[in-house]
Tab-separated table of C-alpha atoms and ligand atoms in Angstrom:
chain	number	residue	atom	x	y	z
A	1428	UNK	CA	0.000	0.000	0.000
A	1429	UNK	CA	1.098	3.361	-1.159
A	1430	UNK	CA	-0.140	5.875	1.200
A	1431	UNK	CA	1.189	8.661	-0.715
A	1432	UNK	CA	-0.375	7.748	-4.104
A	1433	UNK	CA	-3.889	7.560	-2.054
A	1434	UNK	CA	-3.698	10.268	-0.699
A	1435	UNK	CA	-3.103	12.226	-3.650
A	1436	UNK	CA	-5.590	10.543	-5.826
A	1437	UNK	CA	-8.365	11.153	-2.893
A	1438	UNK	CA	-7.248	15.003	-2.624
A	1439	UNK	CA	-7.066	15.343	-6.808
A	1440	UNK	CA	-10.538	14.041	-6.813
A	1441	UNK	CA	-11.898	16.767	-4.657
A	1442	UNK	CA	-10.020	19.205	-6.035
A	1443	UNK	CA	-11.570	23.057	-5.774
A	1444	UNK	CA	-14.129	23.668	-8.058
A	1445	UNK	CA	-14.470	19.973	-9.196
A	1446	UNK	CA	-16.659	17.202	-8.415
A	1447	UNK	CA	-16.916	13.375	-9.593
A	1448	UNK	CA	-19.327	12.393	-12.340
A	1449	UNK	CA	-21.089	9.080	-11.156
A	1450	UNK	CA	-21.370	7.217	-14.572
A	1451	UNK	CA	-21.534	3.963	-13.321
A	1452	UNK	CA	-25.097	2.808	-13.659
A	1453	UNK	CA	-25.131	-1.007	-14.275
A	1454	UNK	CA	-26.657	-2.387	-17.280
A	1455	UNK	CA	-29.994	-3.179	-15.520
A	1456	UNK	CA	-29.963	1.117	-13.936
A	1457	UNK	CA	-29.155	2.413	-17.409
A	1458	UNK	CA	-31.874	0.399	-18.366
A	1459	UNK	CA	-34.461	2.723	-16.821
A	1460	UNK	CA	-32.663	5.641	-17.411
A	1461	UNK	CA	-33.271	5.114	-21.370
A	1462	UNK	CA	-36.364	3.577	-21.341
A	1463	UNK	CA	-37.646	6.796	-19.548
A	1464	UNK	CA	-35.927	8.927	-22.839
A	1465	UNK	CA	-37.441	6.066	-25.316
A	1466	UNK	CA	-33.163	4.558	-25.787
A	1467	UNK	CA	-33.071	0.921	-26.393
A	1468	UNK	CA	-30.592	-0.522	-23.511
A	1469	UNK	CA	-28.164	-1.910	-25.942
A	1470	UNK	CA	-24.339	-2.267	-25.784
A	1471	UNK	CA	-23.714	0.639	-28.673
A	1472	UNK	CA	-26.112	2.956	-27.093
A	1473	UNK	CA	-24.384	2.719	-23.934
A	1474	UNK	CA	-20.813	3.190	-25.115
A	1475	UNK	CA	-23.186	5.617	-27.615
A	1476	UNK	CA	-24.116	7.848	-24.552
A	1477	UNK	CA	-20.853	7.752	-22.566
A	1478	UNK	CA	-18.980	8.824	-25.611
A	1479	UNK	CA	-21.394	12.015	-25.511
A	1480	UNK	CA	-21.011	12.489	-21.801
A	1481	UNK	CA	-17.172	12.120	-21.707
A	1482	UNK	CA	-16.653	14.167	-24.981
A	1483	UNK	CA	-18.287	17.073	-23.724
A	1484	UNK	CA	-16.147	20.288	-23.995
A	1485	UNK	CA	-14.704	21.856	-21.131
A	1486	UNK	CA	-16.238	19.445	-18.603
A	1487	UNK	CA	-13.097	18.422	-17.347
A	1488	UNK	CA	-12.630	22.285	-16.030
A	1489	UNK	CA	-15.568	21.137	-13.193
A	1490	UNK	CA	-14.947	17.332	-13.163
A	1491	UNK	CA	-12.291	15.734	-10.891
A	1492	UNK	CA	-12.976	12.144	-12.084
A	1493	UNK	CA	-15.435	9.867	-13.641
A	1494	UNK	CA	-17.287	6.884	-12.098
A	1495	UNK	CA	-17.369	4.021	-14.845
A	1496	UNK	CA	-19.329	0.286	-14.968
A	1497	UNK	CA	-16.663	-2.213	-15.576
A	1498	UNK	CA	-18.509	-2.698	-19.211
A	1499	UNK	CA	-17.087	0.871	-19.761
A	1500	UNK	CA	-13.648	0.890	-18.257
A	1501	UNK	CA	-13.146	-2.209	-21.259
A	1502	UNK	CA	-14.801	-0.156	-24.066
A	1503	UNK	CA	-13.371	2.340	-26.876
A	1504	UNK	CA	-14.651	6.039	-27.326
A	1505	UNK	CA	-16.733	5.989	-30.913
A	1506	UNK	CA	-13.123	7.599	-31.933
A	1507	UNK	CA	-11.694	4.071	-30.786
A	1508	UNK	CA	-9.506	5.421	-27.729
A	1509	UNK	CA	-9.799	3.078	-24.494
A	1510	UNK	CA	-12.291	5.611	-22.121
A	1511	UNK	CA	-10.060	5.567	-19.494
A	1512	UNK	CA	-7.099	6.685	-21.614
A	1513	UNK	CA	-9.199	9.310	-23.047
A	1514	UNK	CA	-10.331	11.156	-19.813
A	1515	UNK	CA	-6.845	10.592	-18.388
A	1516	UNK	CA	-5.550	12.662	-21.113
A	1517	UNK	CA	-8.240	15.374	-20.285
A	1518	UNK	CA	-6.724	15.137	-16.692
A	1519	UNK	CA	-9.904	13.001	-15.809
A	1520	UNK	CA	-9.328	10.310	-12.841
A	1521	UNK	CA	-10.984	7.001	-13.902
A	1522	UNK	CA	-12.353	5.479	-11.518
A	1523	UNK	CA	-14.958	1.987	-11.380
A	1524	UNK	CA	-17.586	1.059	-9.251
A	1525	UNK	CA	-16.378	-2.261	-7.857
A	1526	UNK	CA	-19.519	-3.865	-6.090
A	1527	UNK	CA	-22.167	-6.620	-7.195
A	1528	UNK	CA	-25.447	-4.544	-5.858
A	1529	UNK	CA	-27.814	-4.515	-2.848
A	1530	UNK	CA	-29.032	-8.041	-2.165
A	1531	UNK	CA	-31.813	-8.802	0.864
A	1532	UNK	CA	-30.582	-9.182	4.011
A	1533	UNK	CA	-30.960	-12.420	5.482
A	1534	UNK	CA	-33.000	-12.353	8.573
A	1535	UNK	CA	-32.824	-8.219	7.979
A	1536	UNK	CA	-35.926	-5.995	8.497
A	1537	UNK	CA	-38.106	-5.026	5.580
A	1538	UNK	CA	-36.609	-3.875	2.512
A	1539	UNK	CA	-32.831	-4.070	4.003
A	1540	UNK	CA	-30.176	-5.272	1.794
A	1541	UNK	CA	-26.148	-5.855	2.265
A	1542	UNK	CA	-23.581	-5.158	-0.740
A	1543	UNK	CA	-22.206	-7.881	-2.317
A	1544	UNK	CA	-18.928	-8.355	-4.107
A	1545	UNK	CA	-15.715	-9.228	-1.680
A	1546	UNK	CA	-15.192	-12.287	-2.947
A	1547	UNK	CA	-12.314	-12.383	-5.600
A	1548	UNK	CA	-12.157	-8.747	-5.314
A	1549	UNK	CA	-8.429	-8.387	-4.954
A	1550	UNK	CA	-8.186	-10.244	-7.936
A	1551	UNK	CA	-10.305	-7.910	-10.064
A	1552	UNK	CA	-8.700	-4.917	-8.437
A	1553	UNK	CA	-5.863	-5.784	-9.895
A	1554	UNK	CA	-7.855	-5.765	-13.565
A	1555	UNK	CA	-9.328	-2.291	-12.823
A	1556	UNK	CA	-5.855	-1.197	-12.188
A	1557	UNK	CA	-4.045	-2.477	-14.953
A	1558	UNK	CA	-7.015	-0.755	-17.174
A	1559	UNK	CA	-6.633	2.432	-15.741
A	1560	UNK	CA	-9.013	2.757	-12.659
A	1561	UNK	CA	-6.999	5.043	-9.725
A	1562	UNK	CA	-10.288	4.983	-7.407
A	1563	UNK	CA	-12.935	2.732	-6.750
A	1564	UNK	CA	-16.707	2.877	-5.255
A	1565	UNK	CA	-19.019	0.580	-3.293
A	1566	UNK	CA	-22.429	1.444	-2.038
A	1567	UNK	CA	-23.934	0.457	0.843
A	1568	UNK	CA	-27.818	1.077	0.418
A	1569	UNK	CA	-29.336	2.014	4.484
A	1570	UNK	CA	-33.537	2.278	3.972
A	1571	UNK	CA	-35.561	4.269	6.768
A	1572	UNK	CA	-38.612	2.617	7.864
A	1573	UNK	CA	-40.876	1.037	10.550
A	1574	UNK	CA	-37.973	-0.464	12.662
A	1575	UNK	CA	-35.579	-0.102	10.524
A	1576	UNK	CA	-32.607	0.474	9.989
A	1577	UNK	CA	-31.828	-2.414	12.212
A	1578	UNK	CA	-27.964	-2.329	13.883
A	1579	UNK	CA	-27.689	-5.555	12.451
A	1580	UNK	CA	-27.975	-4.239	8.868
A	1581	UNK	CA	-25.956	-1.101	9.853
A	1582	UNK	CA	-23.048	-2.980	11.104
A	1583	UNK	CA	-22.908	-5.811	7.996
A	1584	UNK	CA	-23.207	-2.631	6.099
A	1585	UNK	CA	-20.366	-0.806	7.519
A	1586	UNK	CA	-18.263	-4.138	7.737
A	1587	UNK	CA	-18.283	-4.835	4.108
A	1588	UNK	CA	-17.795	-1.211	3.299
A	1589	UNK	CA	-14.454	-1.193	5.449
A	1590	UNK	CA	-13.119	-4.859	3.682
A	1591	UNK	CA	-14.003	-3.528	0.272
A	1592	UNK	CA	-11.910	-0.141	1.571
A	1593	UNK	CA	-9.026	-2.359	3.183
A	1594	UNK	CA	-8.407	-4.221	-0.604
A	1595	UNK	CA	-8.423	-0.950	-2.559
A	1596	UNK	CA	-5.855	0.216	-0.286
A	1597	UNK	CA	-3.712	-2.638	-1.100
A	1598	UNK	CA	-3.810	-2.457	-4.290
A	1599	UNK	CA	-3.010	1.917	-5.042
A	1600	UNK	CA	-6.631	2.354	-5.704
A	1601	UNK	CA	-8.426	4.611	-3.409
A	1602	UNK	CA	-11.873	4.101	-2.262
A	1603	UNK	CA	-15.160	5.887	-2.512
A	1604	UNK	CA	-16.664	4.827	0.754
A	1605	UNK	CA	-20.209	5.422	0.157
A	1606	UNK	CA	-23.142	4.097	3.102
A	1607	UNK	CA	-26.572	6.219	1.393
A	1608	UNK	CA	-29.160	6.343	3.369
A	1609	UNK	CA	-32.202	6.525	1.184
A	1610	UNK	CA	-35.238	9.324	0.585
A	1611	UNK	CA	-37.863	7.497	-0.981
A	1612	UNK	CA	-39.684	7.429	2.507
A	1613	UNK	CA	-42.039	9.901	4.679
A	1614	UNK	CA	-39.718	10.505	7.026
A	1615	UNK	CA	-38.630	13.800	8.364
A	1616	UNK	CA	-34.830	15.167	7.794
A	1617	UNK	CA	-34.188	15.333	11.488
A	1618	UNK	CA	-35.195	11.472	11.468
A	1619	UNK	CA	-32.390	11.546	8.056
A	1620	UNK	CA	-29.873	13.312	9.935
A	1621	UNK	CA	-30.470	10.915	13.358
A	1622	UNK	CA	-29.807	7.359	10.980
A	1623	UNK	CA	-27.018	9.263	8.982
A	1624	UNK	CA	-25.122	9.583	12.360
A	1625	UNK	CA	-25.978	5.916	13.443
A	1626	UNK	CA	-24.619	4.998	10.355
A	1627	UNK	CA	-21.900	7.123	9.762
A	1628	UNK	CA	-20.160	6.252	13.481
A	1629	UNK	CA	-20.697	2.793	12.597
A	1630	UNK	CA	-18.760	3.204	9.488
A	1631	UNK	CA	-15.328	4.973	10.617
A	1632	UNK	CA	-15.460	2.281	13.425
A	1633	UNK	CA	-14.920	-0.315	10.791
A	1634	UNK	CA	-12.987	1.334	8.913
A	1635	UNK	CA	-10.708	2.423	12.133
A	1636	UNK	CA	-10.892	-1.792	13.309
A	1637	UNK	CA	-10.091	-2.918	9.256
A	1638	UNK	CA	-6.829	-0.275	9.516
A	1639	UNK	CA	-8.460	1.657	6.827
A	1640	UNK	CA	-5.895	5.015	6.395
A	1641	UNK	CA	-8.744	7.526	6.200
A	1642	UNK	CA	-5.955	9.719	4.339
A	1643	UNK	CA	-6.663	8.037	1.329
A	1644	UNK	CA	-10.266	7.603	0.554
A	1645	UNK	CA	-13.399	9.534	-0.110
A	1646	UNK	CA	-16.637	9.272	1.746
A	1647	UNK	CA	-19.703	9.846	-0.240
A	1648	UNK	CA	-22.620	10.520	1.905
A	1649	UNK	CA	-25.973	11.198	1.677
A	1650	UNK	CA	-27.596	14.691	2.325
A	1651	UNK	CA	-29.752	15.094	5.586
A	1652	UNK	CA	-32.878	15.668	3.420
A	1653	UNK	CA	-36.760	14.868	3.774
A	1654	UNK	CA	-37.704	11.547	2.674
A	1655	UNK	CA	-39.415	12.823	-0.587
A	1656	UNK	CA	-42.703	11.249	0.654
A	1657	UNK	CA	-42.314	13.504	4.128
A	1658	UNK	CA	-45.032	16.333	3.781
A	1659	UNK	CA	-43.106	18.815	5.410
A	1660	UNK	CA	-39.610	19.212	3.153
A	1661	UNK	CA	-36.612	21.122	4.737
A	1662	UNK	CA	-35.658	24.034	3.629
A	1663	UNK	CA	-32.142	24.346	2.135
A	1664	UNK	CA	-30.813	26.100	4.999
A	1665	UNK	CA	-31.924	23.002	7.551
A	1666	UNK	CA	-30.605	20.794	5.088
A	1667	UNK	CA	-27.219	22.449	5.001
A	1668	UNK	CA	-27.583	23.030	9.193
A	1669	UNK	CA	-28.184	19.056	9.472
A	1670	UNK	CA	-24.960	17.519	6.759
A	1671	UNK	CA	-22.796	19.942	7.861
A	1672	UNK	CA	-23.645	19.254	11.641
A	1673	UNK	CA	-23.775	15.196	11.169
A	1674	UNK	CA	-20.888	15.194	9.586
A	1675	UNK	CA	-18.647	17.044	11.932
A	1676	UNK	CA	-20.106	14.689	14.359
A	1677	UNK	CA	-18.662	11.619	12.712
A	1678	UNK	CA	-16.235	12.278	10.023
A	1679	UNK	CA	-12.639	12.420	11.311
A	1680	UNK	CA	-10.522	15.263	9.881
A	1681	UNK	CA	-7.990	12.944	8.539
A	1682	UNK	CA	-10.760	12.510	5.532
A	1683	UNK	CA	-9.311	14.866	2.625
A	1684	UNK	CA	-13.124	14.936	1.234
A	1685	UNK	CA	-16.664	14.606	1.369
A	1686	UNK	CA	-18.134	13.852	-2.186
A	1687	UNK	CA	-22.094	13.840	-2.081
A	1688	UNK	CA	-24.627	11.422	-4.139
A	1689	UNK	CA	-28.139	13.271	-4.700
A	1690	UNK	CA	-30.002	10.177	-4.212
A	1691	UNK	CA	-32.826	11.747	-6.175
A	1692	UNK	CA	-32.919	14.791	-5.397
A	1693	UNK	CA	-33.858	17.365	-8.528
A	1694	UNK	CA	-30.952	18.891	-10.109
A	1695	UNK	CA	-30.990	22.407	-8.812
A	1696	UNK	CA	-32.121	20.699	-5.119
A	1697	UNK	CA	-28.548	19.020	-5.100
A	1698	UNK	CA	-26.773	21.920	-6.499
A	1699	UNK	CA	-28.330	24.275	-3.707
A	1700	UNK	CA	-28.084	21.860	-0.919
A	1701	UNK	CA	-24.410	21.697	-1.996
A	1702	UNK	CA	-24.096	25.048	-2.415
A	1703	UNK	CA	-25.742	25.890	1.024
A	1704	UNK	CA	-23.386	23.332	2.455
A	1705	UNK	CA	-20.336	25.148	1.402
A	1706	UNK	CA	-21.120	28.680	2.322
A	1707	UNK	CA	-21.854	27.158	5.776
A	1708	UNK	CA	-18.905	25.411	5.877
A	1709	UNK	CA	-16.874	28.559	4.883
A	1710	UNK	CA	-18.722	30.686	7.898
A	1711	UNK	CA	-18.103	27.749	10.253
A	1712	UNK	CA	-14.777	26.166	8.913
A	1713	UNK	CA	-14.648	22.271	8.257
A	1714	UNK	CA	-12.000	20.206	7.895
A	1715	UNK	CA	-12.672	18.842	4.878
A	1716	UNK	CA	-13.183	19.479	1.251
A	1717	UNK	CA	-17.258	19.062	0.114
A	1718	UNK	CA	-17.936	18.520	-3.245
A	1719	UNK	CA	-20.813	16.097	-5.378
A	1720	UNK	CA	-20.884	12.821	-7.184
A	1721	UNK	CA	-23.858	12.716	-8.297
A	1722	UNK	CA	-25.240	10.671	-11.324
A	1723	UNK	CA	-28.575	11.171	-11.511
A	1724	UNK	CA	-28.281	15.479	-10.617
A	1725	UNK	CA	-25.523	15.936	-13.163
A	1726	UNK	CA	-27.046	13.280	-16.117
A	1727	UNK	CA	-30.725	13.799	-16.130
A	1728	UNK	CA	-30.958	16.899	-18.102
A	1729	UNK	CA	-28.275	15.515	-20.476
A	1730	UNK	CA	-30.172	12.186	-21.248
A	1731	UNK	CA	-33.702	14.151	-21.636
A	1732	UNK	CA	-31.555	16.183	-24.423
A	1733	UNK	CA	-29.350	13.664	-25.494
A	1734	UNK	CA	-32.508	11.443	-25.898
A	1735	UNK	CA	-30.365	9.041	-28.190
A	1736	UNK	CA	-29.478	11.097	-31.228
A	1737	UNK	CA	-28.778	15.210	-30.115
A	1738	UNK	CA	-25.002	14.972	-29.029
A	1739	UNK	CA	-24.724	18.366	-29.497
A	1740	UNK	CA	-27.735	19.452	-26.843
A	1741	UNK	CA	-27.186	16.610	-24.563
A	1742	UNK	CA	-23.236	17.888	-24.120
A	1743	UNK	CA	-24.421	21.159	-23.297
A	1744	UNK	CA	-26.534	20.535	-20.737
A	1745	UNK	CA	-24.089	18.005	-19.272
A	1746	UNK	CA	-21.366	20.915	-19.200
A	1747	UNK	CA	-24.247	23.146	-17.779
A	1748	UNK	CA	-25.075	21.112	-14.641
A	1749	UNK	CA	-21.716	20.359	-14.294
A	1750	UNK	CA	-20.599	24.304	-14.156
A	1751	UNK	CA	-23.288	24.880	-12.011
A	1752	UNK	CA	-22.303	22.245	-9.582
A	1753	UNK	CA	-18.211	23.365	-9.740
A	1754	UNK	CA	-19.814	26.471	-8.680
A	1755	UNK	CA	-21.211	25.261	-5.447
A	1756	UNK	CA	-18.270	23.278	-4.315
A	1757	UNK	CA	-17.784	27.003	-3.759
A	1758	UNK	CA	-20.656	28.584	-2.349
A	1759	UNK	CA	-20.648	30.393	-5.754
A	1760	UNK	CA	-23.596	29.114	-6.807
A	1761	UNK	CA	-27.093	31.404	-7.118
A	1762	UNK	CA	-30.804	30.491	-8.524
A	1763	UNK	CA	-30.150	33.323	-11.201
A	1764	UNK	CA	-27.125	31.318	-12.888
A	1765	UNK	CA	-30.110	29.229	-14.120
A	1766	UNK	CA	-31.944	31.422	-14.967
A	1767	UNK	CA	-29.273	33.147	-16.883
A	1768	UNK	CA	-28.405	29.939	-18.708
B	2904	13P	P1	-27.029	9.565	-7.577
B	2904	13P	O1	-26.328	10.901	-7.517
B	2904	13P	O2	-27.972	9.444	-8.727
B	2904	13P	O3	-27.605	9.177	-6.247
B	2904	13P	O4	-25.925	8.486	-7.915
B	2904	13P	C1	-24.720	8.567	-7.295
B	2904	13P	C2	-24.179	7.215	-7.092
B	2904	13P	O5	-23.106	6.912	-7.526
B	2904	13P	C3	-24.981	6.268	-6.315
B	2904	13P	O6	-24.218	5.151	-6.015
């Protein structure tokens, strides 16, 4: 383990003004992504739509890294350059989501799930390496409900999280530790921001027990939002009041960054939660960098213009969101830039 290379990698991939582009829907995600734009979910439409995303001009000047599915980290641009060579040379980290998805938890409450994917993980590590991956994500998936989340589904969670965290290491690649807690459900954001910090303790535990060197990764939290079903939604200040508070609470300064998912939040709701977050973080101080991955806040508006056949429209909005968002990694960001655009 190079703790030097990780460390550099994790602070290059929060870098001022950047964020990470979360690209790394599996084949059965992207499948609902397209069928919503009317895109048949076939090999040369994905590598189609990636092309567009990582050919967009100037996106680099907001984007630290890229996400990728393995299926993309092993394809050509439509120019026949291997992606991860291509958004090297833009000064693009590649990076690859490593795990197998959320499977039911056995003997878990409702609707709880553990990631899968250790086994022969160092082995494939060493793949994603060799093709050009310098970071790597898993997702732990934490749902709010009647009971739940159980401590028993927290602490598999957390465990699996700090193996998968403990291999990267090993092998030079640094880790996106991501544990999202859901918002599909009713519940309020104070409810959010109580779970987050169950979870979140639970997590640096883990990775603290699993010798994790918290120099060299990434965590990628959720926001402490409203379940989107709650009938009383924060406001963006609460929002920012609750991360910025839960976080301090749990996230050890040794961290060099805090990348967010939006989870499914709209796109300007992530870039003004984010923004919010990072003016309050300036007032306050924080330790830590605080930046976005987000996939589905910085790809929507591209895929509704993209739609399968408008590169040119579904590039600009893609360099539009992604602007926007460099802009509130520092606190630059205001309602009128929208407009304006
Ligand atoms: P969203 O921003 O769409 O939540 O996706 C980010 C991600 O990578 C989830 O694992």
């Amino acid at each position: 383990m190079n703790l030097h290379i990780l460390h550099q990698t994790a602070l290059a991939m929060v870098a001022p003004g950047k964020g990470l582009l979360a690209a790394d829907e599996s084949t059965g995600t992207i499948a609902k992504r397209f069928a919503k734009i009317g895109v048949e979910n076939t090999e040369p439409n994905r590598r189609a739509y990636r092309d567009m995303l990582f050919t967009t001009p100037g996106f680099e000047q907001y984007t630290s890294g890229v996400i990728l599915y393995e299926e993309t980290l092993f394809q050509t641009s439509l120019a026949g350059e291997p992606f991860p060579k291509l958004l090297a040379a833009k000064g693009v980290i590649p990076g690859i989501k490593v795990d197998k998805g959320a499977k039911p938890l056995a003997g878990g409450g409702p609707e709880e799930t553990v990631t899968e994917g250790l086994d022969g993980l160092r082995e494939r590590l060493v793949k994603y390496q060799e093709a050009g991956a310098r970071f790597a994500k898993w997702r732990a998936v934490i749902t709010i409900g009647e009971g739940t989340p159980t401590d028993y589904a927290i602490r598999v969670n957390a465990h699996a999280l700090a193996r998968y965290a403990a291999l990267c290491q090993e092998a030079d690649i640094t880790p996106i530790v991501e544990p999202e807690v859901l918002m599909d459900g009713d519940n309020t954001a104070e409810t959010c921001e109580r779970v987050t910090e169950r979870v979140l303790s639970q997590v640096f535990r883990e990775l603290y027990d699993q010798r994790v060197a918290l120099e060299g990764m990434v965590l990628k939290p959720n926001m402490a939002v409203s379940g989107l079903k709650c009938p009383q939604q924060a406001s963006v200040e609460e929002v920012a009041e609750r991360t910025l508070r839960v976080l301090k609470r749990c996230v050890p300064a040794a961290v060099p960054g805090i990348a967010f998912l939006s989870g499914g939040q709209s796109d300007e709701d992530a870039t003004a939660h984010l923004n919010a977050i990072n003016q309050l973080a300036a007032a306050q101080g924080a330790p830590w960098r605080l930046t976005f991955s987000y996939g589905r806040a910085l790809q929507h508006a591209a895929q509704v213009a993209w739609a399968g056949k408008n590169v040119e429209a579904g590039r600009m909005a893609h360099l539009h969101r992604a602007r926007m968002n460099g802009l509130a990694t520092q606190g630059k960001w205001s309602p009128a830039l929208e407009k304006a655009a």
